[in-house]
Coordinates of C-alpha atoms and ligand atoms in Angstrom, one line a residue:
X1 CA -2.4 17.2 -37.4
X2 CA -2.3 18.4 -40.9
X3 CA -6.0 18.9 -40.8
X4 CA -5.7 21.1 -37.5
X5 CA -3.2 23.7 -38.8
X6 CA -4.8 23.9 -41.6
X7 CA -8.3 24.5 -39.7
X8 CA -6.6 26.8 -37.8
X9 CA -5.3 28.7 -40.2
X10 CA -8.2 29.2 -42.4
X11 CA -10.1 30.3 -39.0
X12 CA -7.5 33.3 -38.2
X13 CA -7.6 34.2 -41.8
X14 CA -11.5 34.2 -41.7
X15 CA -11.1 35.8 -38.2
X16 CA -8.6 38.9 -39.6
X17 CA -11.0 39.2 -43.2
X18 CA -14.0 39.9 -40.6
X19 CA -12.0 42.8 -38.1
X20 CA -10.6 43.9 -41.3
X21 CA -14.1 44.3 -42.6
X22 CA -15.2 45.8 -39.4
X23 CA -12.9 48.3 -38.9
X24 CA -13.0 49.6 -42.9
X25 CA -17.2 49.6 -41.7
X26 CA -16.3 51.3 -38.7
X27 CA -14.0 54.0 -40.4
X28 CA -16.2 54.8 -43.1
X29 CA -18.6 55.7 -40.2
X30 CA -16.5 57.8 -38.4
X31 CA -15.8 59.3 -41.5
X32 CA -19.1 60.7 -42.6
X33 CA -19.9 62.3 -39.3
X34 CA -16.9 64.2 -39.7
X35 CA -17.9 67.7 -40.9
X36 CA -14.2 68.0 -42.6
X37 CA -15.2 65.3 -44.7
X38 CA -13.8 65.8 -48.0
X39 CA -12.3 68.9 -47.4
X40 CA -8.5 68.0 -47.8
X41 CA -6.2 70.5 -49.8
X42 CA -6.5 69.7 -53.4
X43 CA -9.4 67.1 -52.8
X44 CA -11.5 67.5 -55.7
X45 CA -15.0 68.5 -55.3
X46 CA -17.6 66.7 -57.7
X47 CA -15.0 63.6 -59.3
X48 CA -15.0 60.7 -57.2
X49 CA -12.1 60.2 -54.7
X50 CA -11.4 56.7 -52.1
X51 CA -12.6 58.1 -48.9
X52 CA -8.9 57.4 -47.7
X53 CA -5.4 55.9 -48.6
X54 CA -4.5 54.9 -52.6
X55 CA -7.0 54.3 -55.2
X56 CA -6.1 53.5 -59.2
X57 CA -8.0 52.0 -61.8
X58 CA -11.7 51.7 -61.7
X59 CA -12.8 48.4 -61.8
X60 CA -16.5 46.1 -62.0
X61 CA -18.2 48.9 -63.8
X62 CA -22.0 47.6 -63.8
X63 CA -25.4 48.7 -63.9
X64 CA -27.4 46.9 -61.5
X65 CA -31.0 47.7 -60.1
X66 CA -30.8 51.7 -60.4
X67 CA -27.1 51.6 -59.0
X68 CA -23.6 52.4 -60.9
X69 CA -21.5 50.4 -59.0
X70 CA -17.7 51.4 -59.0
X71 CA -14.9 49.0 -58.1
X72 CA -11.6 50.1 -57.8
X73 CA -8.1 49.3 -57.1
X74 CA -7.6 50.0 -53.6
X75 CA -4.6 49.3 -51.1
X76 CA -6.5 50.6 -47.6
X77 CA -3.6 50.6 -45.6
X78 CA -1.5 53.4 -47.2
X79 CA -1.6 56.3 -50.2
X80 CA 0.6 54.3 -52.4
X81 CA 0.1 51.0 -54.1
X82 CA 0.4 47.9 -52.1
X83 CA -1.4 44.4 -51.8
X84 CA -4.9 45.6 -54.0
X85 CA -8.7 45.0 -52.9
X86 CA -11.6 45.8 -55.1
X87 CA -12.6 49.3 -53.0
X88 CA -16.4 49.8 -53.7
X89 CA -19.2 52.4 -54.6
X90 CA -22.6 53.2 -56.0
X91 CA -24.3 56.4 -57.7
X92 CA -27.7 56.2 -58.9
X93 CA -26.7 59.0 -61.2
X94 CA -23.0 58.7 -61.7
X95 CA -22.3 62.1 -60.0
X96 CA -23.1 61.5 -56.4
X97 CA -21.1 58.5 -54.7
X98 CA -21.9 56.2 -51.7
X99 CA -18.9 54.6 -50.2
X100 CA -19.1 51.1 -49.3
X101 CA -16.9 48.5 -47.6
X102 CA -14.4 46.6 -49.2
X103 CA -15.3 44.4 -51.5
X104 CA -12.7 42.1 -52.4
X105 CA -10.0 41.1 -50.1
X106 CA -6.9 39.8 -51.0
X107 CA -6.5 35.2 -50.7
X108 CA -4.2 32.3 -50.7
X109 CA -4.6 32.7 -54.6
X110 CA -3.0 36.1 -54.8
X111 CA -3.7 40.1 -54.9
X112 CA -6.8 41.5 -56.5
X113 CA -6.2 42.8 -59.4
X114 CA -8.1 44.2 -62.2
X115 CA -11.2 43.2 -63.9
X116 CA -14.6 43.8 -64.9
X117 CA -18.4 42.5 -63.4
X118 CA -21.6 41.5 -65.4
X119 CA -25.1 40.9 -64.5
X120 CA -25.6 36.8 -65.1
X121 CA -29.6 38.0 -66.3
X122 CA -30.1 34.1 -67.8
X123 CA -28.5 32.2 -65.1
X124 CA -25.5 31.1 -66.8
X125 CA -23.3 30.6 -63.8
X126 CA -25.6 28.5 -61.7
X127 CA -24.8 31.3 -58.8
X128 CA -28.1 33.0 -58.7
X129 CA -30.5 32.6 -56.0
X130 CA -34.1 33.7 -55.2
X131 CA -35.2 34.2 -58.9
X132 CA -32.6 36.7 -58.3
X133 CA -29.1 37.1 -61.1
X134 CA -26.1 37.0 -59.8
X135 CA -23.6 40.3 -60.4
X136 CA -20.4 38.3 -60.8
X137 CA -16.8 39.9 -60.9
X138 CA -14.4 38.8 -63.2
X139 CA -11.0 39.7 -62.2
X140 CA -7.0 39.0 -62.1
X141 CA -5.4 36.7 -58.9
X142 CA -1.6 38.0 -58.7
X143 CA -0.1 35.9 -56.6
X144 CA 3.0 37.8 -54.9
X145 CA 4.8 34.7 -53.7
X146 CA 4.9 32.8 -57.1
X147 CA 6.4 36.9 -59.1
X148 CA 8.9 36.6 -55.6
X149 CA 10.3 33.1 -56.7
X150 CA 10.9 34.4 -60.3
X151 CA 7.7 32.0 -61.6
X152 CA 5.8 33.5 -64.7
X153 CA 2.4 32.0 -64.1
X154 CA 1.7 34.2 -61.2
X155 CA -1.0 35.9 -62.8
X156 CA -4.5 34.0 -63.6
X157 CA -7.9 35.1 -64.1
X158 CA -10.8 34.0 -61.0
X159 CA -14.2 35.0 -60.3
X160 CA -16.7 35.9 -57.6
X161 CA -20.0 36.5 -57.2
X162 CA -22.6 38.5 -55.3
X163 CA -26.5 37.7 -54.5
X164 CA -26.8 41.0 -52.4
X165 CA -26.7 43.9 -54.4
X166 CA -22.9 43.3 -54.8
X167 CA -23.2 44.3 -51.2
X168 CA -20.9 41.2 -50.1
X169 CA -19.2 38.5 -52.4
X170 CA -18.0 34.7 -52.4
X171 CA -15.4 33.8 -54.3
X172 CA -15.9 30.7 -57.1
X173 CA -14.4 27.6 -55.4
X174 CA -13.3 26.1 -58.7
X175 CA -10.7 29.3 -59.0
X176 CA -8.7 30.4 -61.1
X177 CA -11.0 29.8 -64.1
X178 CA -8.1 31.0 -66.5
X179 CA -5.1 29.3 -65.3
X180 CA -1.7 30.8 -67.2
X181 CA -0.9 27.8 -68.8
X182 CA 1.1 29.7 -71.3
X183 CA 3.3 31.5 -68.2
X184 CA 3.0 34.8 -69.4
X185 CA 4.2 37.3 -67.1
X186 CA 1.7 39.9 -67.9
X187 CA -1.5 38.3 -68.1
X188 CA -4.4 40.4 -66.6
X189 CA -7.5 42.5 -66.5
X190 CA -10.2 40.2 -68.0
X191 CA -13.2 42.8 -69.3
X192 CA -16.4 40.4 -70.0
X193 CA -19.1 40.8 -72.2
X194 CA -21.9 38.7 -73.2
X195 CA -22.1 38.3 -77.1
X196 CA -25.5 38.1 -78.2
X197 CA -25.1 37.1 -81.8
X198 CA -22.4 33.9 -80.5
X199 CA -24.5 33.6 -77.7
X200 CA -21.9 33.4 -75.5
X201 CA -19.9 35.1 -72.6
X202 CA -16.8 37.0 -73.9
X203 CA -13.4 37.9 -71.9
X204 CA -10.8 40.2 -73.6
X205 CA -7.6 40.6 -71.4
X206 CA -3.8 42.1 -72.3
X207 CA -1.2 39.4 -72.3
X208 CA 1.8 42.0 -72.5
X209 CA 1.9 43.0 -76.0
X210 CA -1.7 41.8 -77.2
X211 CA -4.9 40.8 -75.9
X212 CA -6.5 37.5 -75.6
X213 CA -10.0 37.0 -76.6
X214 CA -11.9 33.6 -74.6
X215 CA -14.9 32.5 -74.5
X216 CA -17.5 30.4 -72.2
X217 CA -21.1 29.3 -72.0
X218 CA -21.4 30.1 -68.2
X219 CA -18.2 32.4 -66.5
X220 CA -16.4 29.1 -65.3
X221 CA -15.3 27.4 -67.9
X222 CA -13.9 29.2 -71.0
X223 CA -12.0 28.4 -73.8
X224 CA -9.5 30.5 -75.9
X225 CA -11.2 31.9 -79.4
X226 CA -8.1 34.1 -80.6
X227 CA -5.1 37.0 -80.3
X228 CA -5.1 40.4 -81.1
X229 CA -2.9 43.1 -81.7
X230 CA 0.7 42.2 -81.8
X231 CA 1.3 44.0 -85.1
X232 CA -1.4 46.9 -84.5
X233 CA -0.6 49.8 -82.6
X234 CA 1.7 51.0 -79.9
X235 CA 4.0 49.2 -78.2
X236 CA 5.8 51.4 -76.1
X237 CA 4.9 49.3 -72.9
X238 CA 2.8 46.9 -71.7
X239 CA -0.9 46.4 -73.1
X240 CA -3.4 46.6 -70.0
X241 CA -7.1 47.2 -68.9
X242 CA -8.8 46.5 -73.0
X243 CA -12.1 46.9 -73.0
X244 CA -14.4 45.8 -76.4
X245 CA -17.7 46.8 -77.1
X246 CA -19.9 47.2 -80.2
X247 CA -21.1 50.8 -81.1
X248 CA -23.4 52.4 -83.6
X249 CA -22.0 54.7 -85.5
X250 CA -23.8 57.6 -85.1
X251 CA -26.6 58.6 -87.8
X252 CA -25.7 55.4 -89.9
X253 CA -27.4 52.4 -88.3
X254 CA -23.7 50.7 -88.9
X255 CA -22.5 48.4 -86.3
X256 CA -18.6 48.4 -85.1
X257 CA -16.8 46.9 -82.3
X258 CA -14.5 49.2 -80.5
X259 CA -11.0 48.2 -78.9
X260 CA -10.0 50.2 -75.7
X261 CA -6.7 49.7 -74.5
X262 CA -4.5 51.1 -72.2
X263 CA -0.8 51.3 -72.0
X264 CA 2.1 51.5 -69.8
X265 CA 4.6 53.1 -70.5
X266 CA 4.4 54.5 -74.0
X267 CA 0.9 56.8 -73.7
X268 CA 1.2 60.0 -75.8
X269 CA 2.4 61.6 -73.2
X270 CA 5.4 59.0 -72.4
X271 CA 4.1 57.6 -69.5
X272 CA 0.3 55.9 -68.8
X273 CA -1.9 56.0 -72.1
X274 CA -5.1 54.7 -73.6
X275 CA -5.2 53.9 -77.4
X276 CA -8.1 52.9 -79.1
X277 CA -8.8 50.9 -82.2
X278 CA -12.1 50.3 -84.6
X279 CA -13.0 47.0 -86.2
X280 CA -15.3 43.7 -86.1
X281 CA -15.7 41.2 -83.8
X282 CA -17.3 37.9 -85.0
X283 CA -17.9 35.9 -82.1
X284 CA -14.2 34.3 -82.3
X285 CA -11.5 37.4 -84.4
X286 CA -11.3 41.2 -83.2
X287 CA -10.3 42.6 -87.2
X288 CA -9.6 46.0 -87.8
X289 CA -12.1 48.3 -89.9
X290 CA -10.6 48.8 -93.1
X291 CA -11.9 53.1 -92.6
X292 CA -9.8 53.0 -89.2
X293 CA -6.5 54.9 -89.5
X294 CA -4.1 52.7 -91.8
X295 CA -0.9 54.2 -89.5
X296 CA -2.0 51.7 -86.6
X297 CA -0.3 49.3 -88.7
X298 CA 2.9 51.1 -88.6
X299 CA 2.9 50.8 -84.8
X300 CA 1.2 54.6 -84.2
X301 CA -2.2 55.1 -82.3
X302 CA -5.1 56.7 -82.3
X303 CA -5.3 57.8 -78.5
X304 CA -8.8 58.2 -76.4
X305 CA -7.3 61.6 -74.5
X306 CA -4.4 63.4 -75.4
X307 CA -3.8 64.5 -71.5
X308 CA -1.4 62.8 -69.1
X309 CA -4.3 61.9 -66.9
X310 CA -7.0 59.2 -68.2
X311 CA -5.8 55.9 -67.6
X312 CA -7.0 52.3 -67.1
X313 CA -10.3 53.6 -68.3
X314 CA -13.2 51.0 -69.4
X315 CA -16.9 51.3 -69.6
X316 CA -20.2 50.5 -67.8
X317 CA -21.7 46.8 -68.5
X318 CA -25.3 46.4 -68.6
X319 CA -26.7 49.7 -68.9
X320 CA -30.1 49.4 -70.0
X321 CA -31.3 49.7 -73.5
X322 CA -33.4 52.5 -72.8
X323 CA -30.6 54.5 -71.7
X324 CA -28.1 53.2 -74.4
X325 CA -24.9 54.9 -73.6
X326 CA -21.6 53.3 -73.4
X327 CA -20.2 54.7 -70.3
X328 CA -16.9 55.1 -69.6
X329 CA -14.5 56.1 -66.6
X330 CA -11.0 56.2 -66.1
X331 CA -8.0 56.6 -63.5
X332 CA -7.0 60.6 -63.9
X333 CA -3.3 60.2 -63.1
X334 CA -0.3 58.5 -64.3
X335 CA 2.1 56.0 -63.0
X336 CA 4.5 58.4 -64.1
X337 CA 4.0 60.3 -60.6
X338 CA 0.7 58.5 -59.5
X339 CA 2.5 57.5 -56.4
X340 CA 3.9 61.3 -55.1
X341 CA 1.2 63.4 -56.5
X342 CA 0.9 65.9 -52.9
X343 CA -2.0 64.8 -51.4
X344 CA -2.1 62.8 -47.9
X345 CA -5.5 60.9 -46.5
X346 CA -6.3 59.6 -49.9
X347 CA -4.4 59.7 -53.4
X348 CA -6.0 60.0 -56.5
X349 CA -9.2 60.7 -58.4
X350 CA -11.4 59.2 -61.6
X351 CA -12.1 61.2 -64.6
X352 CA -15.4 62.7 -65.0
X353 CA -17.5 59.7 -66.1
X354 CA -18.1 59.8 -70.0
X355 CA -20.6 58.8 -72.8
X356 CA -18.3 57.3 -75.6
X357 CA -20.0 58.3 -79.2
X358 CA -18.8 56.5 -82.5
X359 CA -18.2 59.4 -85.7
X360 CA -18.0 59.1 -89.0
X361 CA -15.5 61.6 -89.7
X362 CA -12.6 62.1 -92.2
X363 CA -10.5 60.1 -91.0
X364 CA -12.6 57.8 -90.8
X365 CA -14.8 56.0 -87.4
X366 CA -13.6 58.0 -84.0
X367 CA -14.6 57.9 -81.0
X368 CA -15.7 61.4 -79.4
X369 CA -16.2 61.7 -75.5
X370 CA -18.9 63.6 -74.2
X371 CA -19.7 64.5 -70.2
X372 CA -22.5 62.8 -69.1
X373 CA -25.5 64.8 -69.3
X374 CA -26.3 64.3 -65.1
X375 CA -23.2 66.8 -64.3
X376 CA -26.1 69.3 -65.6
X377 CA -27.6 69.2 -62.0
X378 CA -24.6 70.0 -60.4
X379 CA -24.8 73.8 -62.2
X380 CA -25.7 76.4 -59.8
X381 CA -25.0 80.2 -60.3
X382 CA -24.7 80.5 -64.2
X383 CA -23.5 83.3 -67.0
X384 CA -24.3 83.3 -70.6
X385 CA -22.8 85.6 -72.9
X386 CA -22.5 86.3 -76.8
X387 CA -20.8 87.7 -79.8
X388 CA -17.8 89.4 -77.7
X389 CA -15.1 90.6 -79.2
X390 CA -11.9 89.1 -77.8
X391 CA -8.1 90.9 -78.3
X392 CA -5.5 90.3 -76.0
X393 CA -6.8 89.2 -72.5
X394 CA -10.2 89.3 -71.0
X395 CA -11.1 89.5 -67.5
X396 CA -13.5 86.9 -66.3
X397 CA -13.8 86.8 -63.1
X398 CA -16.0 89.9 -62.8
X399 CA -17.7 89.3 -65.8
X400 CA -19.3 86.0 -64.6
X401 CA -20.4 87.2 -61.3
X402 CA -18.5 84.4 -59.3
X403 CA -15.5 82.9 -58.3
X404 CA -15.0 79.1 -57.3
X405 CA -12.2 76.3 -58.3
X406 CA -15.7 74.1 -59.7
X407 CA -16.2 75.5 -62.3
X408 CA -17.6 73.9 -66.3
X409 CA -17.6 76.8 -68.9
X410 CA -18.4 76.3 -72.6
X411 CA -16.3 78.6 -75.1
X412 CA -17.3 79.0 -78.9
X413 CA -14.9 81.3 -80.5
X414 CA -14.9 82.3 -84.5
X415 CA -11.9 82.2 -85.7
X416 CA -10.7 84.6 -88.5
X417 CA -9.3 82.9 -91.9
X418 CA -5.6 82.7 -91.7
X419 CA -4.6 83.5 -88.3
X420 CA -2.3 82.6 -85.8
X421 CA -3.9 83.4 -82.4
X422 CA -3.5 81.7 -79.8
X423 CA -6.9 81.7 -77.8
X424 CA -7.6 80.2 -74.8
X425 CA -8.3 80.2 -70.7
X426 CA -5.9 81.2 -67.9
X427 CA -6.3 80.2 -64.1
X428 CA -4.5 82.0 -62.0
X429 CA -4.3 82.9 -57.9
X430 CA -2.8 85.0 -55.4
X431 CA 0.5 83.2 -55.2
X432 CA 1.1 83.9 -59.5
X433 CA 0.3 80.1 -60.2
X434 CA -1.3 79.7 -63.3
X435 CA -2.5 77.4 -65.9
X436 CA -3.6 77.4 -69.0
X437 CA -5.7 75.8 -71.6
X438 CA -6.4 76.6 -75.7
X439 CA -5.9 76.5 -78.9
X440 CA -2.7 77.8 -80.9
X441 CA -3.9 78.2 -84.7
X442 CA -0.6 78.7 -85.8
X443 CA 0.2 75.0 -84.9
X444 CA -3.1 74.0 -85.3
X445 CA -3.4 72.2 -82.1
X446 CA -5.0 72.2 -78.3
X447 CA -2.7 72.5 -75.4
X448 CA -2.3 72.0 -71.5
X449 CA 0.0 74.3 -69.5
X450 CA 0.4 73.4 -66.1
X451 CA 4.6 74.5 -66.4
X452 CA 3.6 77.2 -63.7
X453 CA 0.5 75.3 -62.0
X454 CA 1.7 75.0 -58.6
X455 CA 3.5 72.2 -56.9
X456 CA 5.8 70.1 -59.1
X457 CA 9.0 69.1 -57.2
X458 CA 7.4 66.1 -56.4
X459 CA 8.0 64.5 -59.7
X460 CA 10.1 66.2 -62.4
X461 CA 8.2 64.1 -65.2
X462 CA 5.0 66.7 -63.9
X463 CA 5.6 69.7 -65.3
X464 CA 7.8 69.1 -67.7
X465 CA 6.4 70.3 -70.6
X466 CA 3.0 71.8 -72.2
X467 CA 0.6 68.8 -73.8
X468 CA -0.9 69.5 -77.0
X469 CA -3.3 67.6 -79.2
X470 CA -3.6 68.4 -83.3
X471 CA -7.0 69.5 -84.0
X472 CA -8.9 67.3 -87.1
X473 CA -11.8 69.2 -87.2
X474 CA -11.5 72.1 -89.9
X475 CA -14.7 74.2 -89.3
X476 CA -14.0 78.0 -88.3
X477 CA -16.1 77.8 -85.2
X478 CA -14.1 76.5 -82.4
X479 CA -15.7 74.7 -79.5
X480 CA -14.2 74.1 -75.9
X481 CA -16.4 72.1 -72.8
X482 CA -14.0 72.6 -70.0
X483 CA -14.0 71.4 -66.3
X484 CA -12.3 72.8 -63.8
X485 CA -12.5 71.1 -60.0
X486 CA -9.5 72.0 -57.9
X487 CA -7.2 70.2 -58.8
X488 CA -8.0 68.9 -62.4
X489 CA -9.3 70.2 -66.0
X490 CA -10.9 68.1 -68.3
X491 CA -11.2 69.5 -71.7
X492 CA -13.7 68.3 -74.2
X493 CA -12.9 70.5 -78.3
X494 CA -14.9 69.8 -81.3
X495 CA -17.6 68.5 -79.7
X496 CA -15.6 65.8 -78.0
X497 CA -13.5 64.8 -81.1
X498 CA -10.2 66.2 -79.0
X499 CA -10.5 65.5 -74.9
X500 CA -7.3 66.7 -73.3
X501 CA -7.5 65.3 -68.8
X502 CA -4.6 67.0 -66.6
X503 CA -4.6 67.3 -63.1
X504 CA -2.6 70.4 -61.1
X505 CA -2.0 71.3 -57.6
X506 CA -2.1 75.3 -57.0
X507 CA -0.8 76.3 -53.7
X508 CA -3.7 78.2 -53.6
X509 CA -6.9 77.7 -55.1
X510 CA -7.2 79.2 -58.9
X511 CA -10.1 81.3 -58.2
X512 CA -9.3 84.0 -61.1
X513 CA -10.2 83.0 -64.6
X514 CA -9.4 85.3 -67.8
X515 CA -9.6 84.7 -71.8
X516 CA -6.8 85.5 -74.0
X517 CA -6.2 85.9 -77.8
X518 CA -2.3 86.9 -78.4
X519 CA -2.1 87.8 -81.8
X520 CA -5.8 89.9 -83.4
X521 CA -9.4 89.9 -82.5
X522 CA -11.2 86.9 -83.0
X523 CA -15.3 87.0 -81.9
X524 CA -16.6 84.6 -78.4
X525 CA -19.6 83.6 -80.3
X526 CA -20.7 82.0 -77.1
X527 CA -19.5 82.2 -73.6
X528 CA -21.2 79.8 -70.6
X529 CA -20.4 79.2 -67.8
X530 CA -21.6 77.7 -64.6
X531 CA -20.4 77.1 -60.7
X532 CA -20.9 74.0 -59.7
X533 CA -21.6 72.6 -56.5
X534 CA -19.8 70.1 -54.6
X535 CA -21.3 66.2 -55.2
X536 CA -20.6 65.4 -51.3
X537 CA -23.0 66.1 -48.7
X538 CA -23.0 63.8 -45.2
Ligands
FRU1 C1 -3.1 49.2 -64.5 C2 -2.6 48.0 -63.7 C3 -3.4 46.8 -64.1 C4 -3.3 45.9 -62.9 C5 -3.5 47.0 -61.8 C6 -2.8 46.6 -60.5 O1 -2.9 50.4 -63.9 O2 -1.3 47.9 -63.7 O3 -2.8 46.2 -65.3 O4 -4.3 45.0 -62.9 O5 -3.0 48.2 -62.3 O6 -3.2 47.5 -59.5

């Protein structure tokens, strides 16, 4: 009898996964013949959105026979968080997305959380088929009934695995392969690496106020090697989403292991924030580098993006030598106001994807984020200018030659010994919305404005006050990459030293653009900029 409900059961939950499947399938369809498609108010144009309903962080970042696939954290039932799935899509050049169906659906072991995928290239795992490796996904089991009964073991790490292109996944019966022995409430997001100098396969994951370090020989079994991080850092909420990698520094040859890790709240901005830390990993202990900022001891950070709206962000597994870069992408909101930011058929969008660089600078190793180079072929109608001279407010709009809410402009500005100015870009429309992004040299720091940007009575943590970032650079010549794409601004200073994401939501579309300097001349070495073309196409 027991048998029989039970055989039962698993055949109507077997049944439901495979109309669920079909009608996600079925949608998506429907979706891409519609001509609207991706035309929502405030949709952006050319960063990647969910087709429909709530998306946050991105997820199984991995580089897999000329595809980028990105997971995310998807509920596909509504535009606010609810019971996650691993939502999926690939780019072959990280700017141009294909949807694809679901790829991980909820089980009797819990709610999809987090996590990370790897290419198995040696076979570790036994799942590989054909002569074929395996992708496998490593991610956390939350299991909903267990946080219900007030339990504290609820959340365990399990993994799955793919033999199709990541096109459709079984999960590892022998799940989870991280039970939480140790009942820690928060005790999630496994990133997983293999290490070749200990030849083995590493996880790092946050356990609430520091992150664990495991290893295995083959993604099943694992065993733990260390903690890290208790003393270091912030601690203004709960630790979430690390990510370690090693990096070159730049120009040196040296070899460091980078700590990304995301918090909740407690960011720089006092709700969602990722903080970053540079050091060694031996195959067992994450230490910090002596030349990495001595304050981290006294509980301040170093943060990856001094904008309200980079979180959850982690970086691209096997991408081939030949390339080399360490890609990165995050969530570009907040769960601040993730949740009632005004948009309806889908809610929320990723960062531009990034190359992370390692500096040697004064302060010792940071991390500088660049654009990836592939936005390049989304430029269309272009303007290059130089050596203007720039006092009070410049018009831009004509200047350029066109108009559009997608727009990247590069700004180089000298700035004169001494002064106070405060230089930067203003978007503005019809309706008096505007907002604005510079530098104030009296201060000596970058800055966001989106006080006047449009709708904010949706949240009053939104526009409650103007970000800033201090500048560390000291060179006279100013530099500013900036992004615009309706509803967001991504600003990249000094060459990537400062990055500063916000996103906005005008009424109308900004579609007028002007330069300012408030207080003296100071000379536009170098104006570029570029319209850009949307990334979807049906
Ligand atoms: C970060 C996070 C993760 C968790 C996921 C749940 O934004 O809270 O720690 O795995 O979101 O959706």
């Amino acid at each position: 009898m027991k048998n029989l409900v039970l055989g039962l059961l698993l055949f109507s939950t077997i049944l439901s996964a495979c109309q669920q499947k079909a009608e996600d399938t079925a949608g998506h369809a429907t979706n891409m013949a519609n001509t609207a498609y991706y035309t929502e108010p405030h949709r952006p144009q050319y960063h990647f959105t969910p087709e429909k309903m709530w998306m946050n962080d991105p997820n199984g970042l991995v580089f897999f026979e000329g595809e980028y696939h990105l997971f995310y954290q998807h509920y596909p039932k509504a535009n606010v968080w609810g019971p996650m799935h691993w939502g999926h899509a690939v780019s072959r050049d990280l700017v141009h997305w294909e949807h694809l169906p679901i790829a991980l659906y909820p089980d009797s072991l819990g709610l999809i959380f987090s996590g990370s995928a790897v290419v198995d290239w040696n076979y570790t795992s036994g799942f590989g088929d054909n002569g074929k490796p395996s992708l496998v996904a490593i991610f956390t089991h939350h299991l909903m009934e267990g946080e219900k009964a007030g339990r504290t073991d609820y959340q365990y790490q399990s993994i799955a695995f793919s033999n199709d292109r990541g096109r459709t996944w079984t999960k590892y019966k022998g799940n989870p392969v991280i039970p939480n022995t140790q009942k820690i409430k928060d005790f999630r997001d496994p990133k997983v690496f293999w290490d070749r100098d200990s030849k083995q396969w590493v996880m790092v994951f946050a356990a609430y106020d520091h992150v664990k370090l495991w290893g295995s020989p083959d993604l099943k079994n694992w065993k733990h090697l260390s903690d890290w991080g208790k003393e270091w850092g912030t601690h203004g909420g709960v630790w979430e989403c690390p990510d370690l990698f090693p990096m070159t520094v730049e120009g040196t040859g040296e070899k460091k292991w980078v700590l990304l890790q995301s918090l909740n709240p407690g960011g720089v901005n006092g709700g969602s924030g990722t903080q970053y830390f540079v050091g060694n990993f031996d195959g067992k202990n994450f230490k910090l580098d002596p030349g990495f900022s001595p304050s981290v001891a006294g509980g301040k950070a170093v943060w990856l993006d001094w904008g309200p709206d980079n979180y959850a962000g982690v970086t691209w597994s096997d991408v081939p030598k030949t390339d080399g870069r360490r890609l990165f992408i995050g969530w570009m909101s907040n769960w601040l106001y993730g949740m009632v930011v005004p948009t309806e058929a889908w809610r929320s969008a990723m960062t531009l994807p990034r190359q992370l660089i390692l500096k040697k600078t004064t302060t010792g190793p940071s991390l500088f984020s660049q654009p990836v180079k592939e936005l390049e072929t989304l430029r269309s109608k272009s303007y290059a200018g130089e050596n203007q001279a720039l006092e009070g407010e410049m018009d831009l709009t004509d200047k350029l030659g066109f108009s559009s809410p997608l727009i990247e402009i590069k700004l180089e500005f000298e700035l004169p010994e001494g002064t106070k100015t405060d230089v930067g870009i203003a978007l503005s429309n019809i309706k008096g919305e505007e907002y604005r992004v510079g530098f104030d040299a009296a201060k000596n720091e970058f800055y966001s404005d989106r006080t006047k940007a449009g709708k904010a009575d949706f949240s009053d943590k939104f526009a409650a006050k103007r970000y800033t970032a201090p500048r560390v650079a000291n060179s006279k010549t100013l530099r500013l990459h900036l992004f615009f794409d309706v509803a967001s601004c991504e600003l990249f200073a000094d060459d990537g030293g400062v990055v500063m994401t916000n996103i906005f939501f005008p009424t109308e579309d900004f579609s007028q653009y002007r330069l300012y300097s408030t207080m003296g001349q100071v000379k536009v070495t170098r104006l570029s900029a570029y319209q850009l073309t949307r990334a979807f196409s049906q």
